[in-house]
XYZ file of C-alpha atoms in Angstrom:
409
model
C 155.306 87.013 107.033
C 155.715 84.245 104.489
C 159.342 83.431 105.246
C 159.647 80.748 102.587
C 158.490 83.216 99.937
C 160.918 85.803 101.315
C 163.779 83.298 101.175
C 163.100 82.683 97.496
C 163.934 86.338 96.882
C 167.521 85.755 98.085
C 169.329 83.586 95.514
C 172.522 83.350 97.579
C 170.704 81.276 100.202
C 169.999 78.504 97.712
C 173.421 76.891 97.791
C 175.537 74.382 99.652
C 178.647 75.300 101.626
C 181.062 72.488 102.382
C 178.461 70.009 101.190
C 175.698 71.318 103.463
C 172.787 73.716 102.842
C 173.887 77.224 103.770
C 172.654 78.646 107.076
C 173.563 82.339 107.060
C 173.608 83.807 110.580
C 175.835 86.845 110.074
C 173.407 89.556 108.980
C 174.586 91.976 111.675
C 177.856 92.121 109.739
C 176.154 92.368 106.351
C 172.780 91.214 105.100
C 172.081 89.294 101.919
C 170.467 91.046 98.954
C 167.086 90.255 97.365
C 166.540 89.930 93.645
C 164.813 93.312 93.467
C 167.963 95.081 94.692
C 170.225 93.061 92.397
C 167.929 93.825 89.456
C 167.822 97.552 90.305
C 171.615 97.702 90.134
C 171.622 95.670 86.922
C 169.021 97.923 85.319
C 170.967 101.062 86.218
C 174.235 99.823 84.748
C 172.595 98.286 81.679
C 169.981 100.911 80.967
C 170.814 104.400 82.237
C 174.335 104.527 83.656
C 175.258 108.203 83.728
C 176.428 110.886 86.085
C 173.806 112.904 87.955
C 172.848 116.575 88.204
C 175.273 117.759 85.513
C 173.936 116.515 82.203
C 170.777 117.461 80.323
C 170.726 114.326 78.181
C 168.174 111.567 78.734
C 170.418 109.103 80.552
C 171.632 111.826 82.916
C 168.060 112.834 83.680
C 167.041 109.229 84.380
C 170.052 108.719 86.653
C 169.330 111.939 88.524
C 165.696 110.978 88.960
C 166.751 107.571 90.301
C 169.318 109.043 92.673
C 167.122 111.818 94.049
C 164.132 109.462 94.117
C 166.124 107.211 96.430
C 166.787 110.172 98.704
C 163.057 110.758 99.027
C 162.534 107.066 99.824
C 165.086 107.388 102.638
C 163.378 110.530 103.910
C 160.074 108.714 104.214
C 161.758 105.592 105.633
C 163.149 107.491 108.648
C 160.477 110.245 108.601
C 162.902 113.123 108.148
C 161.247 116.516 107.804
C 162.969 117.282 104.495
C 165.015 115.492 101.853
C 167.628 118.191 102.445
C 168.338 116.446 105.761
C 169.304 113.183 104.012
C 172.969 112.967 102.998
C 174.256 109.961 101.078
C 177.580 108.718 102.379
C 179.672 105.549 102.263
C 178.141 104.212 105.467
C 177.706 104.713 109.189
C 181.446 105.086 109.761
C 181.787 107.933 107.271
C 178.689 109.622 108.643
C 179.870 109.633 112.261
C 183.339 110.776 111.234
C 181.752 113.648 109.291
C 179.782 114.745 112.348
C 182.906 114.626 114.520
C 185.107 116.432 112.008
C 182.606 119.125 111.079
C 180.071 119.759 113.841
C 182.386 118.497 116.565
C 185.404 120.503 115.487
C 183.387 123.735 115.426
C 181.369 123.186 118.614
C 183.612 121.334 121.061
C 186.466 122.944 122.958
C 188.745 122.285 125.903
C 186.759 121.510 129.037
C 183.723 120.257 127.149
C 182.472 116.676 127.385
C 181.558 113.999 124.859
C 179.448 111.125 126.224
C 179.247 107.598 124.794
C 178.911 104.078 126.280
C 181.079 100.992 126.693
C 178.933 99.058 124.203
C 179.696 101.262 121.192
C 181.095 99.997 117.911
C 184.605 101.275 117.186
C 183.076 103.559 114.545
C 181.293 105.373 117.359
C 184.319 105.490 119.660
C 187.416 106.389 117.661
C 186.018 109.556 115.978
C 185.152 110.930 119.428
C 188.534 109.891 120.860
C 190.221 111.814 118.072
C 187.956 114.846 118.547
C 188.688 114.865 122.271
C 192.439 114.739 121.574
C 192.246 117.595 119.062
C 190.121 119.851 121.241
C 191.086 118.958 124.803
C 187.561 117.758 125.568
C 186.831 114.893 127.958
C 185.410 111.613 126.678
C 183.022 110.075 129.207
C 181.268 106.704 129.294
C 177.820 105.893 130.660
C 178.324 102.722 132.746
C 176.476 99.551 131.812
C 174.187 97.546 134.021
C 175.080 93.937 134.762
C 172.890 92.685 131.903
C 174.372 95.106 129.379
C 171.581 97.677 129.455
C 171.643 101.377 130.293
C 170.068 102.987 133.348
C 168.549 106.402 132.701
C 169.735 107.406 136.175
C 173.304 106.694 135.056
C 172.664 108.647 131.868
C 171.480 111.637 133.898
C 174.508 111.394 136.168
C 176.983 111.193 133.275
C 175.574 113.961 131.074
C 176.194 117.430 132.519
C 175.914 121.054 131.433
C 179.458 120.693 130.046
C 178.383 117.914 127.687
C 178.253 119.033 124.058
C 177.745 115.733 122.236
C 176.070 112.461 123.252
C 176.577 109.604 120.770
C 174.978 106.216 121.443
C 173.979 103.236 119.319
C 170.274 102.485 119.091
C 170.894 98.733 119.098
C 174.072 96.964 120.239
C 175.744 94.815 117.596
C 177.065 92.535 120.376
C 174.565 92.496 123.222
C 171.424 93.070 121.185
C 170.483 95.755 123.721
C 167.861 98.209 122.460
C 168.691 101.542 124.050
C 166.046 104.119 125.108
C 167.208 106.700 122.575
C 164.183 108.989 122.854
C 164.622 109.364 126.617
C 168.401 109.782 126.322
C 167.887 112.456 123.661
C 165.620 114.382 126.014
C 168.256 114.254 128.756
C 170.936 115.415 126.300
C 168.812 118.327 125.157
C 167.978 119.328 128.719
C 171.712 119.785 129.231
C 172.289 121.651 125.973
C 173.961 118.738 124.143
C 173.224 117.347 120.698
C 172.272 113.682 120.239
C 174.006 111.487 117.677
C 172.520 108.031 117.051
C 174.372 105.105 115.494
C 171.448 103.409 113.789
C 173.369 100.737 111.868
C 171.731 97.857 113.765
C 168.341 99.551 114.119
C 167.317 100.815 110.676
C 167.260 97.325 109.072
C 165.084 95.785 111.764
C 162.543 98.266 113.137
C 160.683 101.439 112.301
C 162.772 104.557 112.836
C 161.185 107.989 113.202
C 163.891 110.609 113.631
C 161.366 113.349 114.331
C 159.791 111.328 117.132
C 163.221 110.466 118.548
C 164.141 114.162 118.191
C 167.781 113.171 117.655
C 170.056 115.705 116.000
C 171.918 113.183 113.847
C 171.194 109.590 112.794
C 173.520 107.349 110.769
C 172.991 103.971 109.122
C 174.383 101.700 106.384
C 172.648 100.197 103.371
C 174.470 96.875 103.318
C 172.968 95.786 106.650
C 169.410 96.345 105.396
C 169.329 94.306 102.170
C 170.996 97.095 100.189
C 174.359 97.367 98.436
C 177.700 97.906 100.114
C 179.316 101.345 99.975
C 176.155 103.375 100.583
C 174.821 104.827 103.810
C 172.969 107.805 105.179
C 173.696 110.713 107.452
C 170.517 112.352 108.689
C 170.911 115.700 110.403
C 168.544 118.421 111.481
C 168.660 121.172 108.893
C 169.762 123.810 111.407
C 172.904 121.825 112.170
C 173.711 120.817 108.600
C 173.316 124.393 107.342
C 175.822 125.614 109.933
C 178.345 122.813 109.305
C 181.284 122.977 106.915
C 181.891 120.159 104.431
C 184.827 117.852 105.101
C 185.284 116.681 101.498
C 185.799 119.177 98.706
C 185.655 118.958 94.917
C 183.085 118.666 92.179
C 179.325 118.480 92.761
C 179.413 120.215 96.151
C 180.437 123.668 94.915
C 178.394 126.706 93.952
C 181.149 129.052 92.731
C 184.911 128.522 92.528
C 187.275 131.466 92.322
C 191.047 131.606 92.342
C 191.270 132.162 96.086
C 187.906 131.206 97.497
C 184.831 129.087 96.817
C 181.251 128.757 97.974
C 179.176 125.648 98.508
C 175.897 124.338 97.152
C 172.865 124.176 99.383
C 171.822 121.053 101.278
C 172.107 118.175 100.770
C 174.670 118.429 97.999
C 177.334 120.410 99.857
C 178.218 117.205 101.731
C 178.313 114.998 98.606
C 181.553 116.008 96.927
C 182.615 114.254 93.728
C 180.587 111.785 91.720
C 178.104 110.447 94.269
C 177.271 106.817 94.991
C 174.619 106.668 92.292
C 174.129 102.928 91.888
C 174.362 102.417 95.642
C 171.629 104.967 96.314
C 169.361 103.419 93.688
C 169.996 99.978 95.204
C 169.271 101.326 98.681
C 165.998 102.743 97.402
C 165.081 99.297 96.060
C 165.963 97.741 99.432
C 163.690 100.222 101.201
C 160.862 99.311 98.823
C 161.460 95.631 99.612
C 161.441 96.145 103.395
C 158.408 98.418 103.274
C 156.453 95.854 101.292
C 157.013 93.292 104.049
C 156.624 95.820 106.870
C 159.187 96.841 109.492
C 156.772 96.045 112.323
C 156.400 92.504 111.019
C 160.155 92.139 110.593
C 160.836 93.311 114.150
C 158.166 91.026 115.578
C 159.508 88.020 113.681
C 163.102 88.687 114.727
C 162.068 88.921 118.385
C 160.503 85.501 117.943
C 163.711 84.115 116.445
C 165.806 85.606 119.257
C 163.512 84.105 121.901
C 163.579 80.729 120.179
C 167.363 80.802 119.871
C 167.915 81.787 123.496
C 165.583 79.048 124.689
C 167.303 76.348 122.629
C 170.853 77.552 123.218
C 170.315 77.886 126.967
C 169.839 74.121 127.104
C 173.488 73.568 126.115
C 175.731 73.062 129.143
C 178.677 75.413 129.258
C 177.202 77.985 126.884
C 177.156 81.614 128.091
C 174.841 84.155 126.445
C 175.664 87.850 126.801
C 173.210 90.740 126.978
C 169.635 91.112 128.235
C 167.978 87.854 129.230
C 164.522 89.061 128.223
C 164.202 88.476 124.440
C 161.656 91.284 124.175
C 164.373 93.737 125.258
C 166.914 92.688 122.653
C 167.255 92.635 118.899
C 167.548 89.534 116.725
C 171.028 88.346 117.619
C 172.661 86.149 120.236
C 176.288 86.577 121.291
C 177.811 83.735 123.261
C 180.796 81.606 124.240
C 180.940 77.831 124.597
C 183.092 76.429 127.433
C 186.785 76.936 126.644
C 186.343 76.660 122.877
C 187.799 79.732 121.175
C 185.140 81.520 119.120
C 187.251 81.270 115.972
C 187.557 77.508 116.417
C 183.830 77.324 117.037
C 183.045 79.328 113.887
C 185.413 77.157 111.841
C 183.741 73.922 112.952
C 180.277 75.355 112.269
C 181.391 76.543 108.834
C 182.329 72.975 107.988
C 178.617 72.214 108.412
C 177.570 75.158 106.251
C 176.674 77.439 109.189
C 177.995 81.001 108.959
C 178.367 82.948 112.218
C 180.693 85.751 113.318
C 183.597 85.323 115.736
C 185.924 87.928 117.220
C 185.624 91.213 119.083
C 182.950 92.546 116.675
C 184.643 95.962 116.504
C 183.815 96.417 120.193
C 187.026 95.845 122.149
C 186.048 98.076 125.104
C 182.886 95.992 125.474
C 184.901 92.756 125.318
C 187.022 94.099 128.165
C 183.865 94.938 130.121
C 182.616 91.379 129.526
C 186.038 90.101 130.633
C 186.531 88.095 127.428
C 188.844 88.485 124.467
C 186.238 87.567 121.876
C 182.814 86.008 121.420
C 180.739 84.173 118.829
C 177.605 85.802 117.393
C 174.596 84.480 115.525
C 172.515 87.286 114.027
C 169.147 86.859 112.358
C 167.211 88.620 109.634
C 163.877 88.275 107.912
C 165.054 85.306 105.808
C 166.113 83.112 108.750
C 163.970 80.317 110.186
C 163.620 78.184 113.289
C 165.232 75.398 111.256
C 168.333 77.581 110.861
C 168.510 77.909 114.631
C 168.001 74.163 115.072
C 170.952 73.605 112.746
C 173.007 76.045 114.818
C 172.125 74.310 118.082
C 172.958 70.898 116.627
C 176.250 72.306 115.393
C 177.072 73.715 118.812
C 176.359 70.388 120.490
C 178.519 68.656 117.893
C 181.322 71.173 118.457
C 181.142 70.739 122.214
C 181.389 66.932 121.868
C 184.267 67.233 119.413
C 186.379 69.430 121.663
C 185.491 67.341 124.705
C 186.934 64.312 122.903
C 190.030 66.236 121.789
C 190.846 67.536 125.236
């Protein structure tokens, strides 16, 4: 990877923040966008802005080709068996809620079990809490190991013949833990459960093959993988999607509308009610082209290097606690930490004064914060445009922050 050449594709990085060159270390929250994605959006709005599927005029045809072409790019990107299994949605949150409200409502009843883990993002907790409340099902949690990983023995013990849905993130947005999704899926299927995968932190950083994983559903967001905000993907096996009812009704998703009853279009359109996210899908397609040109294997390898480098340098700072697996090869490209008694928000504010952007808070993972016995943490997350120099700036900023608060108190 030629990181300097890659960085030149991201115009937002070429600026100063508070008088210092920007160091952006918050890509787990949202990634920056390359010129090719920005230009794809610009070209759509300037050159062929139109609604899709409905019109026979030239602009409508071009827009439809762009929109459906992006769907095929997504299909290849995750190796889905058919483009009918690729549903465009607002993001991971909408996708998981759709699964819970449609598949879950029709297939979960009182006495059944839904299994998740303590490390899940709120978007993969609250929909299942609500489903359990509506149906009388039991929500169960696979316990975490001391280092924030999952034991397959614990998975086997938690999932039973009463389990109907297992929903687990592929990569933790806090711990960086990379979960053994393929093995967990096999255990779920052995017990008659379906497997839902939150892929928001996986799809941008590593190759995903949904057929190899054999998961039943996979959800991810475009804005974390160099694409636009407001666009994401729900992948589902065709047998499940065909049996599921839509949760949003209106134009685009209908076949026939009568006075008292209506029928739905075939997949994938029955889940895409209303004017779809046309520009977002086209931008996501451009982001996939960009990532494929670099290579997901190369991106993953480089991010492992950055994580290892960051953990080595940050571990030299007295009073700094790093959460998650200690082996960099077992974690994704992020480091979550706390520094002595400095509140993460104070830490992030001081770093921002030096042009360094990190995330501070509970990271939409309050149950995990409770498990860690902290109220909040700081997080530095890396992507293909970050460098060792960025990490050096972070480490220098942390040392400076530690000295500042030591003097104050």
